[in-house]
Amino acid sequence: MMDLWCQYLFPYVDMRIEIKLMIRTVWVSLLIDDFIFQRISLISSFLCSLFLGKIAPIDIMEASGTNLMDIKSKTWNETLLDRCGPNLKSKLGDTVPSNTKLGKIAPYFVDRWDFNPECEIIAFTGDNASSLIGLRLNPGWLAVSLGTSDTVFLWLQEPHVVIDGHIFCNPIDKDAYLGLLCFKNGSLSRERIRNNCTEGSWEIFNMLLDSTPRGNFGNIGLYYDTQEIIPFLSGDYRFNKAGDRIVKFTSLEVEVRALIEGQFMAKRMYAEDFGFKFGEDTKLLATGGASCNKSILQVMADVFNAPVYTLNVSNSATIGSAYHAKIGLLGNEKTYQEITACLPEPELVCTPYSDAADIYEPMLKRYRNIIQMLVKTS
C-alpha cells in the first residue's frame, strides 16, 4: 500500500492541488495535464486500505453520509455524481454493507508487527455508526445524548424525506436506517438558565423544575444561545398560554420548566418528522453529562411518553467499533443481539406519568405551530 502511495504521490510533489469540499467528503484531485487520481476514499475507507494492503470499498453507512448515494438501492446516484465531476463512480468504487469481510491483513503488518496472518479486515465505518453499536440501540429505541450539544440517534425502518437532520444506512441491518439529529444548544443553554435562576445551583434548579406542574401552565420557551441547526433560529422566545410572545415569565420555576420542556419537545417533534413511530414499545436511552439528572430525565419521559433508561458506558464509539468488527467476523454464526449480550444492560431510571400524553400531545401541536411561525418570519 505504501509503495502504491509513493508511486503516485512523490513524483508529483510540485503539482497543483485542487481541494473541493463537498458535504462531508473531501475530494482531492491531483492534476497534471490530463492526469487525475484513480480512486477517491473517505477517511474510514482510506484507513481500512492501509490495513488491507489495497484499496478498500466504502461502507454504506459512510457512503450515505456524502449525500451522493441512494440509500434505498445502496448505490451511488449517477445524476448527483455527474453534477460533481467526471467519472466519479469509477473513482469511488462499489459500496459494501458495513459488516463486510474484505480479506486478510496486509503482509506488511504480519512481517513488521507480528500480526496473525489470518486476521480478518472488516469494512471500516464512522463514529456515529460505532456509537449506535456501542449503545446497543435496537428497533424501538431512541438514544438521546445530553451534552454541550444534544444529539438524538434513531433506529428507523422506513425514513421520511426530510430536509433537516441526517439519515444514514444502518450499520447493523442493511435494510434499516439511522437517523441523527443534532442540536447545538444543549447543556450550555441549561447552564445559562440555571445560573440566571438559581445562581449556579443544580439542586435549586431541580427543586424549581419538580415544583412546577407538567405542562407549565401552558407556557412554552425556546432558548438558543447560538444559532441553532434545527430550527434555524437564535435568541430566546417565550410564549404564554394564549400563544402571545412575552418578554419574561412570571416566575423562575416557569422559566426553568419552559427550558427543559421546550428542548425535549423539539427532539420529539423532529424525531416524528423523521418517521420514528412512538408507541407502547418505545424506550429512551439517555447518555451524556445531563443524563445523571433524574429531574431532567423525568421531563424527557413525560414529553416522549416513554420510559427512560441510562447506560453506564463511556466511549461508546470506541466500544462499538470493536463490536462492529466482531459482528463482521461472526455475523453468519451469531446475531447482533447475541454478540452484544455481554455488554451492560440499560438501567430503568423513570417512567412517564399516566397523564403525560394528555398534557403533551396538545402542547406538541402548539410547539410545532410556534416553530413554523418563527422560522417563517425570521
mmCIF file of C-alpha atoms in Angstrom:
data_model
loop_
_atom_site.group_PDB
_atom_site.id
_atom_site.type_symbol
_atom_site.label_atom_id
_atom_site.label_comp_id
_atom_site.label_asym_id
_atom_site.label_seq_id
_atom_site.Cartn_x
_atom_site.Cartn_y
_atom_site.Cartn_z
ATOM 1 C CA MET A 1 0.000 0.000 0.000
ATOM 2 C CA MET A 2 2.805 2.405 0.907
ATOM 3 C CA ASP A 3 4.549 1.580 -2.388
ATOM 4 C CA LEU A 4 1.332 2.489 -4.195
ATOM 5 C CA TRP A 5 1.158 5.894 -2.497
ATOM 6 C CA CYS A 6 4.877 6.540 -3.085
ATOM 7 C CA GLN A 7 4.432 5.691 -6.742
ATOM 8 C CA TYR A 8 1.626 8.211 -7.233
ATOM 9 C CA LEU A 9 2.391 10.939 -4.708
ATOM 10 C CA PHE A 10 6.083 11.609 -4.556
ATOM 11 C CA PRO A 11 6.748 12.224 -8.285
ATOM 12 C CA TYR A 12 4.127 14.981 -8.211
ATOM 13 C CA VAL A 13 5.000 16.936 -5.086
ATOM 14 C CA ASP A 14 5.059 20.225 -7.023
ATOM 15 C CA MET A 15 1.740 19.656 -8.757
ATOM 16 C CA ARG A 16 -1.244 21.991 -8.270
ATOM 17 C CA ILE A 17 -3.650 20.596 -5.669
ATOM 18 C CA GLU A 18 -7.304 21.447 -6.014
ATOM 19 C CA ILE A 19 -9.370 20.688 -2.903
ATOM 20 C CA LYS A 20 -13.112 20.594 -3.197
ATOM 21 C CA LEU A 21 -15.186 20.338 -0.048
ATOM 22 C CA MET A 22 -18.409 18.560 -0.887
ATOM 23 C CA ILE A 23 -20.757 17.905 2.045
ATOM 24 C CA ARG A 24 -18.863 15.526 4.395
ATOM 25 C CA THR A 25 -16.404 14.280 1.799
ATOM 26 C CA VAL A 26 -13.141 15.891 0.798
ATOM 27 C CA TRP A 27 -12.433 15.217 -2.840
ATOM 28 C CA VAL A 28 -8.724 15.621 -3.534
ATOM 29 C CA SER A 29 -7.807 15.786 -7.200
ATOM 30 C CA LEU A 30 -4.107 15.941 -8.032
ATOM 31 C CA LEU A 31 -3.908 17.401 -11.523
ATOM 32 C CA ILE A 32 -1.068 17.340 -14.067
ATOM 33 C CA ASP A 33 -2.233 17.880 -17.615
ATOM 34 C CA ASP A 34 -4.736 15.068 -18.173
ATOM 35 C CA PHE A 35 -3.668 13.017 -15.152
ATOM 36 C CA ILE A 36 -6.320 12.596 -12.465
ATOM 37 C CA PHE A 37 -6.051 10.404 -9.394
ATOM 38 C CA GLN A 38 -7.542 6.969 -9.949
ATOM 39 C CA ARG A 39 -9.505 6.463 -6.710
ATOM 40 C CA ILE A 40 -11.290 8.537 -4.059
ATOM 41 C CA SER A 41 -11.548 7.307 -0.454
ATOM 42 C CA LEU A 42 -13.208 8.591 2.676
ATOM 43 C CA ILE A 43 -11.114 8.733 5.832
ATOM 44 C CA SER A 44 -12.622 5.455 7.082
ATOM 45 C CA SER A 45 -12.057 3.503 3.876
ATOM 46 C CA PHE A 46 -8.567 5.001 3.463
ATOM 47 C CA LEU A 47 -7.507 3.756 6.900
ATOM 48 C CA CYS A 48 -9.030 0.386 6.083
ATOM 49 C CA SER A 49 -6.981 0.326 2.876
ATOM 50 C CA LEU A 50 -3.780 0.672 4.874
ATOM 51 C CA PHE A 51 -4.539 -2.469 6.870
ATOM 52 C CA LEU A 52 -5.903 -4.352 3.880
ATOM 53 C CA GLY A 53 -2.958 -3.525 1.626
ATOM 54 C CA LYS A 54 -5.183 -2.482 -1.264
ATOM 55 C CA ILE A 55 -7.993 -0.013 -1.979
ATOM 56 C CA ALA A 56 -10.885 -0.778 0.393
ATOM 57 C CA PRO A 57 -14.505 -0.112 -0.597
ATOM 58 C CA ILE A 58 -16.615 2.491 1.205
ATOM 59 C CA ASP A 59 -19.251 1.061 3.553
ATOM 60 C CA ILE A 60 -22.889 2.060 3.031
ATOM 61 C CA MET A 61 -23.098 3.952 6.327
ATOM 62 C CA GLU A 62 -20.261 6.315 5.417
ATOM 63 C CA ALA A 63 -21.322 6.483 1.776
ATOM 64 C CA SER A 64 -24.801 7.631 2.780
ATOM 65 C CA GLY A 65 -23.181 10.474 4.722
ATOM 66 C CA THR A 66 -21.870 12.001 1.487
ATOM 67 C CA ASN A 67 -25.445 12.636 0.245
ATOM 68 C CA LEU A 68 -24.349 11.153 -3.080
ATOM 69 C CA MET A 69 -25.648 7.621 -2.520
ATOM 70 C CA ASP A 70 -29.200 6.358 -2.972
ATOM 71 C CA ILE A 71 -29.963 4.995 0.500
ATOM 72 C CA LYS A 72 -32.659 2.705 -0.905
ATOM 73 C CA SER A 73 -30.593 0.936 -3.567
ATOM 74 C CA LYS A 74 -27.264 1.379 -1.695
ATOM 75 C CA THR A 75 -25.623 2.532 -4.925
ATOM 76 C CA TRP A 76 -24.184 5.876 -5.999
ATOM 77 C CA ASN A 77 -26.667 8.231 -7.617
ATOM 78 C CA GLU A 78 -25.193 8.845 -11.048
ATOM 79 C CA THR A 79 -27.105 12.092 -11.604
ATOM 80 C CA LEU A 80 -25.557 13.606 -8.473
ATOM 81 C CA LEU A 81 -22.121 12.229 -9.322
ATOM 82 C CA ASP A 82 -22.259 13.758 -12.797
ATOM 83 C CA ARG A 83 -23.051 17.139 -11.216
ATOM 84 C CA CYS A 84 -19.942 16.895 -9.049
ATOM 85 C CA GLY A 85 -17.350 15.758 -11.568
ATOM 86 C CA PRO A 86 -16.485 13.333 -14.359
ATOM 87 C CA ASN A 87 -16.013 9.587 -13.860
ATOM 88 C CA LEU A 88 -16.646 9.745 -10.111
ATOM 89 C CA LYS A 89 -18.404 6.381 -9.967
ATOM 90 C CA SER A 90 -15.293 4.512 -11.088
ATOM 91 C CA LYS A 91 -13.145 6.512 -8.662
ATOM 92 C CA LEU A 92 -15.440 5.829 -5.692
ATOM 93 C CA GLY A 93 -15.938 2.145 -6.440
ATOM 94 C CA ASP A 94 -18.821 -0.033 -5.278
ATOM 95 C CA THR A 95 -20.210 0.301 -1.753
ATOM 96 C CA VAL A 96 -20.466 -2.637 0.665
ATOM 97 C CA PRO A 97 -22.547 -3.386 3.786
ATOM 98 C CA SER A 98 -20.874 -2.099 6.932
ATOM 99 C CA ASN A 99 -20.039 -5.532 8.351
ATOM 100 C CA THR A 100 -18.458 -6.960 5.176
ATOM 101 C CA LYS A 101 -15.310 -9.095 5.400
ATOM 102 C CA LEU A 102 -12.792 -7.640 2.957
ATOM 103 C CA GLY A 103 -9.881 -10.052 3.297
ATOM 104 C CA LYS A 104 -6.803 -10.811 5.358
ATOM 105 C CA ILE A 105 -4.477 -8.232 6.862
ATOM 106 C CA ALA A 106 -1.655 -6.985 4.631
ATOM 107 C CA PRO A 107 1.634 -8.954 4.839
ATOM 108 C CA TYR A 108 3.444 -5.794 5.957
ATOM 109 C CA PHE A 109 1.699 -5.900 9.357
ATOM 110 C CA VAL A 110 2.447 -9.615 9.704
ATOM 111 C CA ASP A 111 6.144 -9.157 8.957
ATOM 112 C CA ARG A 112 6.678 -5.824 10.728
ATOM 113 C CA TRP A 113 4.317 -6.041 13.704
ATOM 114 C CA ASP A 114 3.747 -9.789 14.046
ATOM 115 C CA PHE A 115 0.003 -9.703 13.320
ATOM 116 C CA ASN A 116 -1.720 -13.043 12.871
ATOM 117 C CA PRO A 117 -1.794 -13.660 9.100
ATOM 118 C CA GLU A 118 -5.381 -14.962 9.484
ATOM 119 C CA CYS A 119 -6.560 -11.630 10.914
ATOM 120 C CA GLU A 120 -9.705 -10.565 9.030
ATOM 121 C CA ILE A 121 -10.264 -6.965 7.933
ATOM 122 C CA ILE A 122 -13.875 -5.756 8.240
ATOM 123 C CA ALA A 123 -15.061 -2.691 6.320
ATOM 124 C CA PHE A 124 -14.332 0.408 8.398
ATOM 125 C CA THR A 125 -17.188 2.738 9.328
ATOM 126 C CA GLY A 126 -17.646 6.053 11.170
ATOM 127 C CA ASP A 127 -18.073 7.196 14.765
ATOM 128 C CA ASN A 128 -21.860 7.624 14.568
ATOM 129 C CA ALA A 129 -22.336 4.047 13.375
ATOM 130 C CA SER A 130 -19.973 2.802 16.063
ATOM 131 C CA SER A 131 -21.838 4.748 18.745
ATOM 132 C CA LEU A 132 -25.103 3.103 17.685
ATOM 133 C CA ILE A 133 -23.494 -0.307 18.213
ATOM 134 C CA GLY A 134 -21.795 0.696 21.466
ATOM 135 C CA LEU A 135 -25.122 1.898 22.864
ATOM 136 C CA ARG A 136 -26.795 -1.379 21.764
ATOM 137 C CA LEU A 137 -29.511 0.579 20.010
ATOM 138 C CA ASN A 138 -32.315 -1.636 18.693
ATOM 139 C CA PRO A 139 -35.613 -1.087 16.858
ATOM 140 C CA GLY A 140 -37.999 0.893 19.075
ATOM 141 C CA TRP A 141 -35.163 2.568 20.962
ATOM 142 C CA LEU A 142 -34.228 6.227 20.740
ATOM 143 C CA ALA A 143 -30.926 7.428 22.208
ATOM 144 C CA VAL A 144 -30.571 10.999 23.467
ATOM 145 C CA SER A 145 -27.113 12.330 24.263
ATOM 146 C CA LEU A 146 -27.333 15.337 26.591
ATOM 147 C CA GLY A 147 -24.038 17.173 26.298
ATOM 148 C CA THR A 148 -22.701 20.544 25.225
ATOM 149 C CA SER A 149 -24.692 19.818 22.103
ATOM 150 C CA ASP A 150 -27.625 17.418 22.285
ATOM 151 C CA THR A 151 -27.791 14.538 19.805
ATOM 152 C CA VAL A 152 -30.599 12.091 19.033
ATOM 153 C CA PHE A 153 -29.990 8.676 17.452
ATOM 154 C CA LEU A 154 -32.989 6.889 15.920
ATOM 155 C CA TRP A 155 -33.288 3.366 14.535
ATOM 156 C CA LEU A 156 -35.630 3.771 11.554
ATOM 157 C CA GLN A 157 -37.279 1.105 9.444
ATOM 158 C CA GLU A 158 -38.678 3.490 6.815
ATOM 159 C CA PRO A 159 -37.486 7.098 6.997
ATOM 160 C CA HIS A 160 -39.405 10.073 5.704
ATOM 161 C CA VAL A 161 -37.957 12.537 3.217
ATOM 162 C CA VAL A 162 -36.767 15.463 5.341
ATOM 163 C CA ILE A 163 -34.548 18.499 4.850
ATOM 164 C CA ASP A 164 -33.408 18.819 8.473
ATOM 165 C CA GLY A 165 -31.104 16.306 10.102
ATOM 166 C CA HIS A 166 -29.273 13.299 8.679
ATOM 167 C CA ILE A 167 -30.403 9.856 7.552
ATOM 168 C CA PHE A 168 -27.802 7.125 7.105
ATOM 169 C CA CYS A 169 -27.869 3.472 6.197
ATOM 170 C CA ASN A 170 -27.905 1.299 9.304
ATOM 171 C CA PRO A 171 -24.564 -0.423 10.053
ATOM 172 C CA ILE A 172 -26.311 -3.408 11.660
ATOM 173 C CA ASP A 173 -29.257 -4.019 9.360
ATOM 174 C CA LYS A 174 -28.680 -3.022 5.734
ATOM 175 C CA ASP A 175 -32.454 -2.724 5.243
ATOM 176 C CA ALA A 176 -32.864 -0.287 8.154
ATOM 177 C CA TYR A 177 -31.664 3.272 8.684
ATOM 178 C CA LEU A 178 -30.074 5.503 11.297
ATOM 179 C CA GLY A 179 -31.480 8.962 11.922
ATOM 180 C CA LEU A 180 -29.261 11.594 13.512
ATOM 181 C CA LEU A 181 -30.475 14.925 14.911
ATOM 182 C CA CYS A 182 -28.014 17.491 16.264
ATOM 183 C CA PHE A 183 -28.970 20.431 18.491
ATOM 184 C CA LYS A 184 -26.174 22.924 19.189
ATOM 185 C CA ASN A 185 -27.904 24.440 22.219
ATOM 186 C CA GLY A 186 -27.758 21.751 24.875
ATOM 187 C CA SER A 187 -26.007 21.942 28.213
ATOM 188 C CA LEU A 188 -24.747 25.488 27.694
ATOM 189 C CA SER A 189 -28.333 26.770 27.496
ATOM 190 C CA ARG A 190 -29.320 24.673 30.504
ATOM 191 C CA GLU A 191 -26.363 26.082 32.451
ATOM 192 C CA ARG A 192 -27.208 29.674 31.462
ATOM 193 C CA ILE A 193 -30.773 29.396 32.742
ATOM 194 C CA ARG A 194 -29.521 27.586 35.852
ATOM 195 C CA ASN A 195 -27.099 30.439 36.545
ATOM 196 C CA ASN A 196 -29.735 33.107 35.920
ATOM 197 C CA CYS A 197 -32.416 31.433 38.035
ATOM 198 C CA THR A 198 -30.517 29.646 40.798
ATOM 199 C CA GLU A 199 -27.063 31.298 40.993
ATOM 200 C CA GLY A 200 -25.471 28.128 39.621
ATOM 201 C CA SER A 201 -27.154 25.513 41.856
ATOM 202 C CA TRP A 202 -28.401 22.334 40.164
ATOM 203 C CA GLU A 203 -30.107 21.360 43.418
ATOM 204 C CA ILE A 204 -32.269 24.506 43.384
ATOM 205 C CA PHE A 205 -32.756 24.139 39.615
ATOM 206 C CA ASN A 206 -34.191 20.651 40.157
ATOM 207 C CA MET A 207 -36.406 21.866 43.007
ATOM 208 C CA LEU A 208 -37.878 24.551 40.738
ATOM 209 C CA LEU A 209 -38.351 22.033 37.930
ATOM 210 C CA ASP A 210 -40.042 19.477 40.179
ATOM 211 C CA SER A 211 -42.290 22.070 41.841
ATOM 212 C CA THR A 212 -43.858 23.207 38.551
ATOM 213 C CA PRO A 213 -46.732 21.126 37.109
ATOM 214 C CA ARG A 214 -46.299 19.188 33.892
ATOM 215 C CA GLY A 215 -47.368 21.399 31.016
ATOM 216 C CA ASN A 216 -46.058 24.508 32.789
ATOM 217 C CA PHE A 217 -49.477 26.265 32.869
ATOM 218 C CA GLY A 218 -49.370 26.328 29.059
ATOM 219 C CA ASN A 219 -46.158 28.373 28.889
ATOM 220 C CA ILE A 220 -43.601 27.434 26.216
ATOM 221 C CA GLY A 221 -39.997 28.615 25.893
ATOM 222 C CA LEU A 222 -37.283 28.260 23.256
ATOM 223 C CA TYR A 223 -33.691 29.123 24.175
ATOM 224 C CA TYR A 224 -30.873 29.369 21.642
ATOM 225 C CA ASP A 225 -27.578 30.796 22.917
ATOM 226 C CA THR A 226 -26.024 30.308 19.481
ATOM 227 C CA GLN A 227 -27.507 29.869 16.012
ATOM 228 C CA GLU A 228 -29.379 26.584 16.189
ATOM 229 C CA ILE A 229 -29.213 23.954 13.443
ATOM 230 C CA ILE A 230 -32.809 22.789 13.707
ATOM 231 C CA PRO A 231 -34.725 25.024 13.780
ATOM 232 C CA PHE A 232 -32.500 27.712 12.242
ATOM 233 C CA LEU A 233 -33.092 30.268 14.998
ATOM 234 C CA SER A 234 -31.160 32.179 17.648
ATOM 235 C CA GLY A 235 -32.212 34.067 20.763
ATOM 236 C CA ASP A 236 -34.874 33.403 23.408
ATOM 237 C CA TYR A 237 -38.585 33.082 22.694
ATOM 238 C CA ARG A 238 -41.265 32.910 25.391
ATOM 239 C CA PHE A 239 -44.976 32.301 24.848
ATOM 240 C CA ASN A 240 -47.830 32.257 27.338
ATOM 241 C CA LYS A 241 -50.872 30.012 27.381
ATOM 242 C CA ALA A 242 -52.742 32.285 24.964
ATOM 243 C CA GLY A 243 -49.925 31.963 22.411
ATOM 244 C CA ASP A 244 -48.707 35.546 22.852
ATOM 245 C CA ARG A 245 -44.979 36.185 22.805
ATOM 246 C CA ILE A 246 -43.872 37.746 26.086
ATOM 247 C CA VAL A 247 -40.644 39.262 27.408
ATOM 248 C CA LYS A 248 -40.408 37.228 30.630
ATOM 249 C CA PHE A 249 -42.252 34.578 32.569
ATOM 250 C CA THR A 250 -43.958 35.238 35.878
ATOM 251 C CA SER A 251 -41.598 33.091 37.967
ATOM 252 C CA LEU A 252 -38.233 31.356 37.971
ATOM 253 C CA GLU A 253 -39.779 27.896 38.148
ATOM 254 C CA VAL A 254 -41.807 28.570 34.994
ATOM 255 C CA GLU A 255 -38.603 29.671 33.230
ATOM 256 C CA VAL A 256 -36.761 26.505 34.253
ATOM 257 C CA ARG A 257 -39.536 24.140 33.160
ATOM 258 C CA ALA A 258 -40.081 26.049 29.912
ATOM 259 C CA LEU A 259 -36.426 25.472 29.009
ATOM 260 C CA ILE A 260 -36.431 21.717 29.683
ATOM 261 C CA GLU A 261 -39.855 21.002 28.189
ATOM 262 C CA GLY A 262 -39.020 23.055 25.101
ATOM 263 C CA GLN A 263 -35.757 21.202 24.492
ATOM 264 C CA PHE A 264 -37.451 17.802 24.639
ATOM 265 C CA MET A 265 -40.467 18.842 22.595
ATOM 266 C CA ALA A 266 -38.059 19.873 19.833
ATOM 267 C CA LYS A 267 -36.379 16.463 19.924
ATOM 268 C CA ARG A 268 -39.682 14.593 19.797
ATOM 269 C CA MET A 269 -41.078 16.783 17.011
ATOM 270 C CA TYR A 270 -38.098 16.229 14.721
ATOM 271 C CA ALA A 271 -37.967 12.519 15.580
ATOM 272 C CA GLU A 272 -41.587 12.201 14.444
ATOM 273 C CA ASP A 273 -40.757 14.105 11.253
ATOM 274 C CA PHE A 274 -38.018 11.555 10.582
ATOM 275 C CA GLY A 275 -40.572 8.750 10.686
ATOM 276 C CA PHE A 276 -39.883 7.371 14.165
ATOM 277 C CA LYS A 277 -43.025 5.630 15.435
ATOM 278 C CA PHE A 278 -43.812 6.221 19.097
ATOM 279 C CA GLY A 279 -45.829 3.535 20.828
ATOM 280 C CA GLU A 280 -46.041 1.215 23.822
ATOM 281 C CA ASP A 281 -42.708 -0.427 22.980
ATOM 282 C CA THR A 282 -40.754 2.836 22.669
ATOM 283 C CA LYS A 283 -37.808 3.185 25.043
ATOM 284 C CA LEU A 284 -35.412 6.092 25.552
ATOM 285 C CA LEU A 285 -31.719 5.728 26.304
ATOM 286 C CA ALA A 286 -30.177 8.816 27.916
ATOM 287 C CA THR A 287 -26.434 9.427 27.772
ATOM 288 C CA GLY A 288 -24.124 12.401 28.229
ATOM 289 C CA GLY A 289 -23.449 14.704 31.156
ATOM 290 C CA ALA A 290 -27.059 15.654 31.959
ATOM 291 C CA SER A 291 -28.206 12.016 31.973
ATOM 292 C CA CYS A 292 -27.331 11.878 35.682
ATOM 293 C CA ASN A 293 -30.053 14.443 36.458
ATOM 294 C CA LYS A 294 -33.223 12.487 37.234
ATOM 295 C CA SER A 295 -35.427 15.598 37.319
ATOM 296 C CA ILE A 296 -34.478 16.394 33.725
ATOM 297 C CA LEU A 297 -34.938 12.763 32.679
ATOM 298 C CA GLN A 298 -38.430 12.718 34.191
ATOM 299 C CA VAL A 299 -39.426 15.569 31.882
ATOM 300 C CA MET A 300 -37.957 13.590 28.976
ATOM 301 C CA ALA A 301 -40.059 10.562 29.934
ATOM 302 C CA ASP A 302 -43.220 12.667 30.124
ATOM 303 C CA VAL A 303 -42.709 14.585 26.871
ATOM 304 C CA PHE A 304 -41.917 11.394 24.919
ATOM 305 C CA ASN A 305 -44.422 9.345 26.947
ATOM 306 C CA ALA A 306 -41.855 6.547 27.205
ATOM 307 C CA PRO A 307 -39.607 5.070 29.914
ATOM 308 C CA VAL A 308 -36.067 6.409 30.182
ATOM 309 C CA TYR A 309 -33.008 4.209 30.716
ATOM 310 C CA THR A 310 -29.357 5.035 31.266
ATOM 311 C CA LEU A 311 -26.299 3.012 30.347
ATOM 312 C CA ASN A 312 -23.039 3.137 32.237
ATOM 313 C CA VAL A 313 -20.866 3.175 29.137
ATOM 314 C CA SER A 314 -18.186 5.697 28.253
ATOM 315 C CA ASN A 315 -16.526 5.943 24.859
ATOM 316 C CA SER A 316 -19.451 4.225 23.143
ATOM 317 C CA ALA A 317 -17.913 4.789 19.701
ATOM 318 C CA THR A 318 -14.705 3.004 20.721
ATOM 319 C CA ILE A 319 -16.577 0.055 22.209
ATOM 320 C CA GLY A 320 -18.947 -0.017 19.266
ATOM 321 C CA SER A 321 -16.112 -0.146 16.733
ATOM 322 C CA ALA A 322 -14.717 -3.245 18.444
ATOM 323 C CA TYR A 323 -18.114 -4.948 18.369
ATOM 324 C CA HIS A 324 -18.579 -3.799 14.784
ATOM 325 C CA ALA A 325 -15.518 -5.876 13.912
ATOM 326 C CA LYS A 326 -16.835 -8.834 15.903
ATOM 327 C CA ILE A 327 -20.219 -8.628 14.170
ATOM 328 C CA GLY A 328 -18.469 -8.707 10.830
ATOM 329 C CA LEU A 329 -16.382 -11.674 11.910
ATOM 330 C CA LEU A 330 -19.219 -13.721 13.471
ATOM 331 C CA GLY A 331 -22.237 -12.312 11.653
ATOM 332 C CA ASN A 332 -23.046 -15.597 9.941
ATOM 333 C CA GLU A 333 -22.842 -17.523 13.208
ATOM 334 C CA LYS A 334 -24.455 -15.184 15.769
ATOM 335 C CA THR A 335 -26.952 -12.346 15.747
ATOM 336 C CA TYR A 336 -26.209 -8.748 16.687
ATOM 337 C CA GLN A 337 -28.146 -9.263 19.932
ATOM 338 C CA GLU A 338 -26.163 -12.406 20.810
ATOM 339 C CA ILE A 339 -22.810 -10.778 20.082
ATOM 340 C CA THR A 340 -23.553 -7.684 22.203
ATOM 341 C CA ALA A 341 -25.320 -9.590 25.003
ATOM 342 C CA CYS A 342 -22.252 -9.315 27.254
ATOM 343 C CA LEU A 343 -22.473 -5.513 27.303
ATOM 344 C CA PRO A 344 -24.123 -3.896 30.371
ATOM 345 C CA GLU A 345 -27.915 -3.779 30.380
ATOM 346 C CA PRO A 346 -29.554 -0.331 30.461
ATOM 347 C CA GLU A 347 -30.978 0.683 33.834
ATOM 348 C CA LEU A 348 -34.530 1.988 34.114
ATOM 349 C CA VAL A 349 -34.482 5.466 35.675
ATOM 350 C CA CYS A 350 -38.006 6.827 35.330
ATOM 351 C CA THR A 351 -41.354 6.231 33.628
ATOM 352 C CA PRO A 352 -43.901 8.767 32.326
ATOM 353 C CA TYR A 353 -46.885 9.793 34.431
ATOM 354 C CA SER A 354 -50.238 8.396 33.326
ATOM 355 C CA ASP A 355 -51.479 11.800 32.149
ATOM 356 C CA ALA A 356 -48.341 12.619 30.122
ATOM 357 C CA ALA A 357 -49.945 12.047 26.730
ATOM 358 C CA ASP A 358 -52.995 14.166 27.578
ATOM 359 C CA ILE A 359 -50.753 17.051 28.612
ATOM 360 C CA TYR A 360 -48.032 16.995 25.987
ATOM 361 C CA GLU A 361 -49.837 15.946 22.802
ATOM 362 C CA PRO A 362 -51.677 19.315 22.621
ATOM 363 C CA MET A 363 -48.502 21.158 23.659
ATOM 364 C CA LEU A 364 -46.534 19.470 20.869
ATOM 365 C CA LYS A 365 -49.063 20.770 18.326
ATOM 366 C CA ARG A 366 -48.702 24.287 19.750
ATOM 367 C CA TYR A 367 -44.925 23.957 19.768
ATOM 368 C CA ARG A 368 -44.903 22.863 16.116
ATOM 369 C CA ASN A 369 -47.031 25.871 15.145
ATOM 370 C CA ILE A 370 -44.706 28.211 17.043
ATOM 371 C CA ILE A 371 -41.634 26.819 15.289
ATOM 372 C CA GLN A 372 -43.262 27.144 11.880
ATOM 373 C CA MET A 373 -44.238 30.742 12.602
ATOM 374 C CA LEU A 374 -40.790 31.710 13.894
ATOM 375 C CA VAL A 375 -38.928 30.099 11.001
ATOM 376 C CA LYS A 376 -41.252 31.723 8.502
ATOM 377 C CA THR A 377 -40.797 35.203 9.967
ATOM 378 C CA SER A 378 -37.091 35.017 10.864
#
